[in-house]
XYZ file of C-alpha atoms in Angstrom:
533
model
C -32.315 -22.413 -28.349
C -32.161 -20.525 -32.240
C -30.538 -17.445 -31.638
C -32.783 -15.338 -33.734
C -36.335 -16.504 -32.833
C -35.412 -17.112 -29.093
C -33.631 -13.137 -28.733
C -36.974 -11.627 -29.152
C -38.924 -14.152 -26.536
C -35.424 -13.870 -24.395
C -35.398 -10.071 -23.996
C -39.242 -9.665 -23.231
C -38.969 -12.347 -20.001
C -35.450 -9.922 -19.119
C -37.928 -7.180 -19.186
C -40.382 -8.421 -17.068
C -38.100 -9.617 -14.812
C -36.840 -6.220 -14.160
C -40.799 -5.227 -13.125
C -41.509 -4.033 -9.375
C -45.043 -5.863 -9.869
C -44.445 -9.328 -7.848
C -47.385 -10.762 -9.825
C -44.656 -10.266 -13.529
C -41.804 -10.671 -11.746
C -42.378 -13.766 -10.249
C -43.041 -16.746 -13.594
C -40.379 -13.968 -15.607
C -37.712 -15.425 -12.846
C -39.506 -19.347 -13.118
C -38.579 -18.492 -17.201
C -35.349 -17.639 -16.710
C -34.225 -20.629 -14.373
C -35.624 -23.175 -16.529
C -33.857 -21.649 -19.411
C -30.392 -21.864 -18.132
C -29.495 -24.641 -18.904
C -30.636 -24.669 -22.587
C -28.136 -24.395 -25.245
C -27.451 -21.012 -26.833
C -29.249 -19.128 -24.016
C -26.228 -17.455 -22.939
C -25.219 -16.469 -26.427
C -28.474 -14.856 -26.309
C -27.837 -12.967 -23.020
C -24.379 -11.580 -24.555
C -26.464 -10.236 -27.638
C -28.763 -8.437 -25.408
C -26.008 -7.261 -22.908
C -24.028 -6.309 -25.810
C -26.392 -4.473 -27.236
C -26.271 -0.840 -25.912
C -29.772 0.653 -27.557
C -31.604 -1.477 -25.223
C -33.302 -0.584 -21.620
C -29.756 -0.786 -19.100
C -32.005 -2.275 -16.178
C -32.536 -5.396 -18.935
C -28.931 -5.618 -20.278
C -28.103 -5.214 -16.171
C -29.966 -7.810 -15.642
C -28.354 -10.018 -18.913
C -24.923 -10.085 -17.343
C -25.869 -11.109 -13.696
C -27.284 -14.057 -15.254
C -24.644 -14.592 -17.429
C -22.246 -13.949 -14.874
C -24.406 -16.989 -12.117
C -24.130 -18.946 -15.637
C -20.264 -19.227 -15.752
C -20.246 -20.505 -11.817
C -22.886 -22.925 -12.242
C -22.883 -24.520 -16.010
C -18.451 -23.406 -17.066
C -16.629 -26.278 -16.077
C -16.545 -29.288 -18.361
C -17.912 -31.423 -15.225
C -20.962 -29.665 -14.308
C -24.380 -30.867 -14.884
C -25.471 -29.640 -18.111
C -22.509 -28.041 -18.882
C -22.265 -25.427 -21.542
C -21.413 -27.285 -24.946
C -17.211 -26.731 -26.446
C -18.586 -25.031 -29.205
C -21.237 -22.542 -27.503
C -18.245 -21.642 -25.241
C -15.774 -21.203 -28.014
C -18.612 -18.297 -29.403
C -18.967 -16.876 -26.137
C -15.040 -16.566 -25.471
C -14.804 -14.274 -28.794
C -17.919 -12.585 -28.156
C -16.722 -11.553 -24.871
C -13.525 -9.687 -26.145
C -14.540 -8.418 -29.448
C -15.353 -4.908 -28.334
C -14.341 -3.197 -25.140
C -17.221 -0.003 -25.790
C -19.482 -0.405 -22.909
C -20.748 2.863 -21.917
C -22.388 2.383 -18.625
C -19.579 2.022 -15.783
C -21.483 -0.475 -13.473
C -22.702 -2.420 -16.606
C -18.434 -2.519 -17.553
C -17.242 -3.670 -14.444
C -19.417 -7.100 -14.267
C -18.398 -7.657 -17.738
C -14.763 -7.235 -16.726
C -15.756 -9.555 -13.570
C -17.470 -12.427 -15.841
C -14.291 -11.825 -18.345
C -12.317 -12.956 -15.696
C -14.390 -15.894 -13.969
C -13.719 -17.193 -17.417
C -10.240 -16.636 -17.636
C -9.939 -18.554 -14.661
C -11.049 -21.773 -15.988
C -9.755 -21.228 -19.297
C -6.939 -19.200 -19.259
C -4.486 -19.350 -20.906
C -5.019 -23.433 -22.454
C -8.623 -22.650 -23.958
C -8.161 -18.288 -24.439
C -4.719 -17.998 -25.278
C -6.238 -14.693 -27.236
C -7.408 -13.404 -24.204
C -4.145 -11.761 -22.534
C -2.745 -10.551 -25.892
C -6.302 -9.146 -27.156
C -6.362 -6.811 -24.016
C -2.911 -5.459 -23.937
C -3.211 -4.490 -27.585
C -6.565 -2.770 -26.529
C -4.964 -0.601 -23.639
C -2.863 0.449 -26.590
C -5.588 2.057 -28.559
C -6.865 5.713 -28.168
C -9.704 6.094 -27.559
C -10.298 6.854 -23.929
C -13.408 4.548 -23.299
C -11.927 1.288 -25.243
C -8.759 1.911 -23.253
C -10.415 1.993 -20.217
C -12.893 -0.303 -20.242
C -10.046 -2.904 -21.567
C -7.836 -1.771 -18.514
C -10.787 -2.733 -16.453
C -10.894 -5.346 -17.728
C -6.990 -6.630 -17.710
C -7.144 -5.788 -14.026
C -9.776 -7.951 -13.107
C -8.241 -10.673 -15.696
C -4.710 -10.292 -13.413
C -6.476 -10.455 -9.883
C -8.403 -13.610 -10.418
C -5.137 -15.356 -12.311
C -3.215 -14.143 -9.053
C -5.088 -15.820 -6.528
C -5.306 -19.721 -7.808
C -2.876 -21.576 -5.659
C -2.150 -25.058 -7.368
C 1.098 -25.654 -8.469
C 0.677 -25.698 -12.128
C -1.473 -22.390 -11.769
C 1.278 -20.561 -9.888
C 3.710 -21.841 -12.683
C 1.243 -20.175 -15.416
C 0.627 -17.087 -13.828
C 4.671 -16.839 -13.206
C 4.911 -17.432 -17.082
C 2.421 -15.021 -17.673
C 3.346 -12.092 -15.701
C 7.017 -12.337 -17.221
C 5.655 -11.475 -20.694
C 4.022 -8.713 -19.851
C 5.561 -7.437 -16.565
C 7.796 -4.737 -19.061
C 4.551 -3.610 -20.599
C 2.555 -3.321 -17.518
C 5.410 -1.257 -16.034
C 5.603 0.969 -19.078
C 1.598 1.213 -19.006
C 1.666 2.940 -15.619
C 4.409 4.834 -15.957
C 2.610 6.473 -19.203
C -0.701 7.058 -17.193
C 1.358 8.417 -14.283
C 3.422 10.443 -16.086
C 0.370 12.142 -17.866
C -1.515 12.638 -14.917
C 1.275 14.556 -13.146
C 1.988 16.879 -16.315
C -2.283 17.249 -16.629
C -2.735 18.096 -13.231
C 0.494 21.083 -12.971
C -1.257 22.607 -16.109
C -4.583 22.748 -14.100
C -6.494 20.521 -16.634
C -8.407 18.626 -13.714
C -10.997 16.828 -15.723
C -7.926 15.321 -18.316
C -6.325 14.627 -15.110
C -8.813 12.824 -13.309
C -9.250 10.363 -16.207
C -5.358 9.319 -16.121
C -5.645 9.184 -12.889
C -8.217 6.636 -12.706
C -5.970 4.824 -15.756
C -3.089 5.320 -12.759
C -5.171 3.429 -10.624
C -5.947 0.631 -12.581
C -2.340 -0.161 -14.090
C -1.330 0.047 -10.737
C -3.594 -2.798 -9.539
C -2.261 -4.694 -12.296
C 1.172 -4.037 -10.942
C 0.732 -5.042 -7.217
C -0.706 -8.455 -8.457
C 2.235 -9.076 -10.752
C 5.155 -7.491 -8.490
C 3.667 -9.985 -5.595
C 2.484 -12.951 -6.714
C 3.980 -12.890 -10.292
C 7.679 -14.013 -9.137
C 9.043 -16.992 -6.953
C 12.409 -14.989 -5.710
C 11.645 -11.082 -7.190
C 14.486 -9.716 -5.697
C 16.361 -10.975 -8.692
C 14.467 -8.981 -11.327
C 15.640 -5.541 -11.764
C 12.495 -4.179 -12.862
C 10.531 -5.334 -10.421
C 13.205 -4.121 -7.409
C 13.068 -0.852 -10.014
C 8.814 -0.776 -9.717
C 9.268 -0.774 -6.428
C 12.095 1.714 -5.538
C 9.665 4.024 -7.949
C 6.647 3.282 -5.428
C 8.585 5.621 -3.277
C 9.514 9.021 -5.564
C 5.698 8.115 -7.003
C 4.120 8.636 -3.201
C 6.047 11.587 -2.687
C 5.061 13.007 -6.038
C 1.546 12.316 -5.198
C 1.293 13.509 -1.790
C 2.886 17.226 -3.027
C 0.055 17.027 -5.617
C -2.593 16.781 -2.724
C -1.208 20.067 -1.331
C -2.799 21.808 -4.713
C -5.847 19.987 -5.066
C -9.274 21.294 -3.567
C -10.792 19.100 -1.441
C -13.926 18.953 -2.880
C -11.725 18.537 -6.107
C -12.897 15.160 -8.347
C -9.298 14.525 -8.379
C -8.749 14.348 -4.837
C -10.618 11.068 -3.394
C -9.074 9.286 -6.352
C -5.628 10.656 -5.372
C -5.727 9.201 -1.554
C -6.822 5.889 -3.341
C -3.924 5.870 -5.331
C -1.870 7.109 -2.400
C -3.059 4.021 0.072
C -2.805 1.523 -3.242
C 1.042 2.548 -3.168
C 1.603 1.572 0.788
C -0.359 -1.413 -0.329
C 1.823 -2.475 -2.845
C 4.571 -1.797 -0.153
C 2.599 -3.879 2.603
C 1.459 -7.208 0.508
C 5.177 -7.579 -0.922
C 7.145 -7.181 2.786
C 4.587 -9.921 3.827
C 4.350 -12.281 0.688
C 8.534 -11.725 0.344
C 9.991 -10.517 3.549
C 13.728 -11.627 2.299
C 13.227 -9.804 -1.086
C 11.971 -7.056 0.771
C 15.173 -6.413 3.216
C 16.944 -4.376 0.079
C 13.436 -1.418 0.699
C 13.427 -1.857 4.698
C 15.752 1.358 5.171
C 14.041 3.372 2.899
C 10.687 2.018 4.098
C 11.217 3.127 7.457
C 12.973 6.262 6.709
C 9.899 7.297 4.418
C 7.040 6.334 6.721
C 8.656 7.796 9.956
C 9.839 11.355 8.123
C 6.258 11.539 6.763
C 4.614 10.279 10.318
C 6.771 11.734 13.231
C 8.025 14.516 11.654
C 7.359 17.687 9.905
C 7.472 16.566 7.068
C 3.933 15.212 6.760
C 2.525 18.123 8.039
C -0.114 19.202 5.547
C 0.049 16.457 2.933
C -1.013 12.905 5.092
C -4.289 11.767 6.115
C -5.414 9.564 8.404
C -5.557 6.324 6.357
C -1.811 7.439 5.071
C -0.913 7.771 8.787
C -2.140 4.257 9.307
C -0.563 2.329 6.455
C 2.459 4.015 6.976
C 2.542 2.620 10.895
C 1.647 -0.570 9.571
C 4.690 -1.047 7.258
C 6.825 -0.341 10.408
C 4.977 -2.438 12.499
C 5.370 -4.942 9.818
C 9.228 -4.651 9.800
C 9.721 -4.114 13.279
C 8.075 -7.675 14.170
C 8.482 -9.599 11.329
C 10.578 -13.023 12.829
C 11.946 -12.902 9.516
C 14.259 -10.217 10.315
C 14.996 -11.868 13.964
C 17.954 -13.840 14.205
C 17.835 -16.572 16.755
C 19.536 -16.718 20.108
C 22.557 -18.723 18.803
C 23.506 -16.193 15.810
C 25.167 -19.172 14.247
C 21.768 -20.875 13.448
C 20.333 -17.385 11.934
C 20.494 -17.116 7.748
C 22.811 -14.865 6.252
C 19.418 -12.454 4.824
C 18.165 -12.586 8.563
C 21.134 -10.882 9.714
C 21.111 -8.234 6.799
C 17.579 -7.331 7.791
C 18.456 -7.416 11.484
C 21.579 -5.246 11.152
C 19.718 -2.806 9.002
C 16.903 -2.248 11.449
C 19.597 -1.614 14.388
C 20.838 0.747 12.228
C 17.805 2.673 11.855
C 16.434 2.381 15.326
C 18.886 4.795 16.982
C 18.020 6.433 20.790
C 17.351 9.424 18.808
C 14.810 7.868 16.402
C 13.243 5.590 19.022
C 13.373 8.763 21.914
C 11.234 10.546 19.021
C 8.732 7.583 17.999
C 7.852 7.285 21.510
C 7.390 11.003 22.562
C 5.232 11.910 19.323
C 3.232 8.441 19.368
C 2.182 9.066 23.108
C 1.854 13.344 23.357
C 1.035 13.847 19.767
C -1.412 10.654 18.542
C -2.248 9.605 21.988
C -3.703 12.510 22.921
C -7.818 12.580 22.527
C -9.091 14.900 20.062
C -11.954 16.979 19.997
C -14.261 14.792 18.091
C -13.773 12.044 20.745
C -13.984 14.396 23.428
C -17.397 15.366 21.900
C -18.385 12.024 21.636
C -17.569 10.914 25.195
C -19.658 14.419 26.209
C -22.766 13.224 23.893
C -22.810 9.533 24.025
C -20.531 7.645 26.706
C -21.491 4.219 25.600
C -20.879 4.893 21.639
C -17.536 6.088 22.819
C -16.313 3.084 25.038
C -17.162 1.385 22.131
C -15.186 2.981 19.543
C -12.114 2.663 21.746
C -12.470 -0.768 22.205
C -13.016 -1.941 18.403
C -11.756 -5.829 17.611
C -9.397 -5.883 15.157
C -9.738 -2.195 14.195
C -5.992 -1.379 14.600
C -5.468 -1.872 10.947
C -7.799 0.685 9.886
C -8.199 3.309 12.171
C -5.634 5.655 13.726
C -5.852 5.152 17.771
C -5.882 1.519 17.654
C -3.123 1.374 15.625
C -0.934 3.748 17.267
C -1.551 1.863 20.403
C -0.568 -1.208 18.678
C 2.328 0.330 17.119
C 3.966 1.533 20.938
C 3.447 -1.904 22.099
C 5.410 -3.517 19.270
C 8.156 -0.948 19.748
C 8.070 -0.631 22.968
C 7.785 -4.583 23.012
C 11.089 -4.425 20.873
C 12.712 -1.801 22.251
C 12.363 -1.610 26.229
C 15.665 -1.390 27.268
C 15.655 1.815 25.137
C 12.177 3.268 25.686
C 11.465 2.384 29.160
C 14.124 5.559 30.679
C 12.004 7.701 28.059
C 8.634 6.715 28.768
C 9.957 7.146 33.092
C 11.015 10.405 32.414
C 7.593 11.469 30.731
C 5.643 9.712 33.885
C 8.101 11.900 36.444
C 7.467 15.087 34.396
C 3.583 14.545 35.410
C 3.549 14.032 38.973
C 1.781 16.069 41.470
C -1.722 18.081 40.559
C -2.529 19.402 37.265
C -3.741 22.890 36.404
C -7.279 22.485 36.093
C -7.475 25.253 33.289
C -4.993 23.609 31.139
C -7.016 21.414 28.876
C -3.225 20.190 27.021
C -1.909 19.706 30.171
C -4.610 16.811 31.284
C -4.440 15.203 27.994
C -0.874 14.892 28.120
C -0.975 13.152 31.121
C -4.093 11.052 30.336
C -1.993 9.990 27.161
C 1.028 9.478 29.217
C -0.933 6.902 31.775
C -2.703 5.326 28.856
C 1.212 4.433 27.502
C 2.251 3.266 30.878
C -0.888 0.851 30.867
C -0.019 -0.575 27.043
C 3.467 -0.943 28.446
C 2.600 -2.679 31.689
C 4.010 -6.077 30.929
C 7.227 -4.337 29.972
C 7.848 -1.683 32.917
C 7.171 -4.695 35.793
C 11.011 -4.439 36.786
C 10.815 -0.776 36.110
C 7.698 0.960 37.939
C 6.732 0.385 42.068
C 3.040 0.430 40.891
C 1.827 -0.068 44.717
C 3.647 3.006 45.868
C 2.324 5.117 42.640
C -1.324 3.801 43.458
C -0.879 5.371 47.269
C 0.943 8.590 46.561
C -0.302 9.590 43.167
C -2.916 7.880 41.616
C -5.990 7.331 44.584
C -5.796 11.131 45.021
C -6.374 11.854 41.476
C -8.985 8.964 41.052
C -10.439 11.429 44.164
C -10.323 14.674 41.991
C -13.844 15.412 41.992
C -13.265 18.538 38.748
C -15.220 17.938 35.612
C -12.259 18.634 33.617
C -10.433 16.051 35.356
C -13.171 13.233 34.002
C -10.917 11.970 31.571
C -7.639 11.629 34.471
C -10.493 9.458 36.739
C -11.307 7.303 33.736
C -7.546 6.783 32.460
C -6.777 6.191 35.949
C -9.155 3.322 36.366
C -8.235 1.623 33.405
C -4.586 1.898 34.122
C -5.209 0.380 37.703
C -6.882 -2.313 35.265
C -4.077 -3.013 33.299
C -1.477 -3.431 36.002
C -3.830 -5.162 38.633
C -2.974 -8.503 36.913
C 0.625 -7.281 36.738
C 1.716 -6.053 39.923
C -1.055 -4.864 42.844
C -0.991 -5.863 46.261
C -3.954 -7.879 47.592
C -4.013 -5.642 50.949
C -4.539 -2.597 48.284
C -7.504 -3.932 46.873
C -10.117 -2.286 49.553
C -9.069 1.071 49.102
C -9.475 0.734 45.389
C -13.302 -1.162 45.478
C -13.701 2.030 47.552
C -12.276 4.553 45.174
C -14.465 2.739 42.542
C -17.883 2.737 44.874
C -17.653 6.694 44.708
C -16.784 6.654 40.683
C -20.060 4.404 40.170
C -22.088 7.989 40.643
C -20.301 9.622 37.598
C -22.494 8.638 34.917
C -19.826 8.857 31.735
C -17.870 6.447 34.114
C -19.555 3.487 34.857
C -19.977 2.181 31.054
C -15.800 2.289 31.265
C -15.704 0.285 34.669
């Protein structure tokens, strides 16, 4: 295909192909399949994609095919592969200017970039990797960030091959430039926080989105870029920083509006930090033992005490219960039973985690976990009130305790309570034998507390067996409340019930089972019930 008489015939097919009449559309597509596979068709496309005076729908539609090009015709072994010397002219097309103005338009470029990188880096581009940190260098804003784009994507598809030889590359790779990337993001970081205290919010939201991006360059390097990273000072340095950074950060939230451009950029940033934090304790647990204290003492100041108050968010809340679930029941911190066959790093990680997990420390997890997160808010309350079934459902979401803040709370007690019973169980007693007889009907707190308190003792069930005479709470305490007939005590019946659910495979006498299928005839005429049941 000639270049210059086939551009002209090239570009008119794009533009019908971007028509909403199926009647154009339709042989504009046949066109364009038949001509992939003809040489210099995709040196067309990057002259039309390239070319920024044309319609954006048509250069749009120039990359994707581009882009469907590099999977299907790259590798030297496909059928009707692209030619050595067509690829050689694509490679330096690709990188010779990083000036694309439209942001959705930059990002596939950055994403084809990088599905070539793949295959050819760094044996057949060895320009690539030095072309785009000399272009984050430059000045101007939209070359530097459109190259930063870029260099990210480059980094995340490098980080996830998996052969041998690839691993050994990308280890090469990122110790060249790990300095530079470090440096990178400390300079956007470091300008962000100085725009942002002299109220220059539009300045600031640019670094910040240069913040972001060095930063995902960083979390691919600091955890897949090293074999043993514990060893490298400036990685163990990147990551010491993670933690004044967050703290930094979260103070800036308390002076940024809401509705602020700044601000849904700044939580990103602030969850890409605990991400960083997460991905390295699981791809290097041993490497990670030297952050475990201040990992814990971080994420529990900012979650069960006051110092969060004001500054987290609910996604914050939940990485930051993560990373101590993480520790907590990682069996690389668990020595065995015969402490002679445990490693030496084992028993670090062990001994620093005992050291943490005081009775104080635990006594405090547990309380605010089960009176202060437990406890259903208003919006759920609402919810229940509006649409039973929607609710049931959003308490009972799969593998949701990642994400959202009740499941993982739930899962969070279990682990530590899991860990921990010898400790917790007294605590969690106390808070049972604090709630027993009637509750003030008035007191809204009051019957959330104990629903909260129940719904721990039914997580826990497994654990309190030796602990708790279920049978005798069933008779004395909990078939009179399952009998309390009050609307405000709904949410007591339907904790109740489920409680009873949780233990009846645990410990419930057979002979107790009547009385129960008769406490839960009468519940079957409370509507917001039965869906529970």
């Amino acid at each position: 295909m000639d270049l210059n008489s086939a551009s002209t015939v090239v570009l008119q097919v794009l533009t019908q192909a971007t028509s909403q009449d199926t009647a154009v559309l339709k042989p504009a597509e046949e066109q364009l399949k038949q001509w992939e596979t003809q040489p210099g068709f995709y040196s067309v496309l990057l002259n039309i994609f390239t070319n920024h005076s044309l319609d954006v729908n048509v250069r749009w539609l120039a990359v994707l095919y581009f882009k469907n090009g590099i999977d299907r015709y790259w590798r030297r072994v496909a059928p009707h592969a692209l030619s050595e010397e067509e690829k050689t002219t694509l490679r330096a097309g690709l990188i010779t200017n990083f000036n694309e103005p439209v942001n959705q338009i930059a990002t596939q470029i950055s994403v084809l970039i990088a599905k070539v990188a793949r295959v050819d880096c760094p044996r057949q581009w060895p320009e690539l990797i030095p072309t785009l940190v000399e272009s984050v260098k430059v000045q101007d804003d939209l070359q530097q960030h459109r190259a930063l784009l870029t260099f990210y994507h480059v980094t995340k598809t490098l980080a996830s091959k998996r052969l041998a030889a690839d691993r050994k590359l990308f280890y090469d790779l990122t110790s060249n430039i790990y300095s530079f990337a470090c440096s990178l993001w400390n300079h956007h970081t470091d300008t962000f926080l100085q725009q942002i205290c002299t109220g220059d919010e539009a300045a600031a939201a640019n670094s910040l989105e240069r913040t972001l991006l060095s930063l995902k360059v960083l979390r691919k390097l600091t955890v897949h870029g090293f074999v043993e990273p514990h060893w490298n000072t400036e990685v163990m340095g990147f990551l010491h920083a993670v933690f004044e950074r967050l703290k930094q950060f979260l103070e800036c939230s308390r002076s940024i509006r809401a509705e602020s451009i700044c601000r849904d950029r700044l939580e990103k940033t602030i969850i890409l930090f605990t991400k960083v934090l997460l991905d390295f304790l699981d791809q290097h647990p041993f490497s990670f033992t030297a952050l475990i204290q201040r990992s814990l003492e971080f994420s529990v100041s900012y979650v069960f005490t006051e110092a969060g108050e004001g500054v987290v968010f609910e996604q914050f809340i939940v990485q930051c219960m993560n990373l101590i679930k993480m520790i907590v029941k990682n069996y690389a911190y668990k020595p065995s039973k015969n402490i002679e066959d445990s490693s030496p790093e084992t028993l670090e990680a062990h001994k620093i985690k005992t050291a943490f997990f005081t009775y104080p420390t635990l006594m405090e997890i547990c309380r605010r976990l089960v009176t202060h997160y437990f406890l259903l808010t208003k919006e759920e309350l609402t919810m229940w009130e509006e649409d039973p079934e929607s609710f049931t459902v959003e308490e009972t979401g799969g593998d949701s305790w990642k994400y959202s803040l009740r499941p993982c709370t739930e899962v969070l007690f279990i682990d530590i309570f899991h860990e921990y019973n010898q400790t917790l169980t007294p605590v969690l007693l106390e808070m049972v034998h604090s709630l027993q007889g009637s509750t003030n009907m008035e007191n809204t707190n009051a019957i959330l507390i104990k629903d909260a308190v129940y719904n721990a003792v039914g997580l826990a069930a497994y654990e309190l067996f030796d602990s708790v005479d279920f049978d005798q709470w069933f008779k004395n305490q909990l078939l009179a409340e399952l009998q309390v007939s009050h609307d405000r005590y709904k949410p007591i019946r339907r904790r109740v019930i489920w409680l009873i659910g949780q233990w009846i495979s645990v410990k419930f006498k057979s002979d107790l089972r009547p009385v129960l299928y008769e406490a839960i005839r009468n519940l079957l005429q409370d509507r917001d019930l039965v869906v529970s049941i």
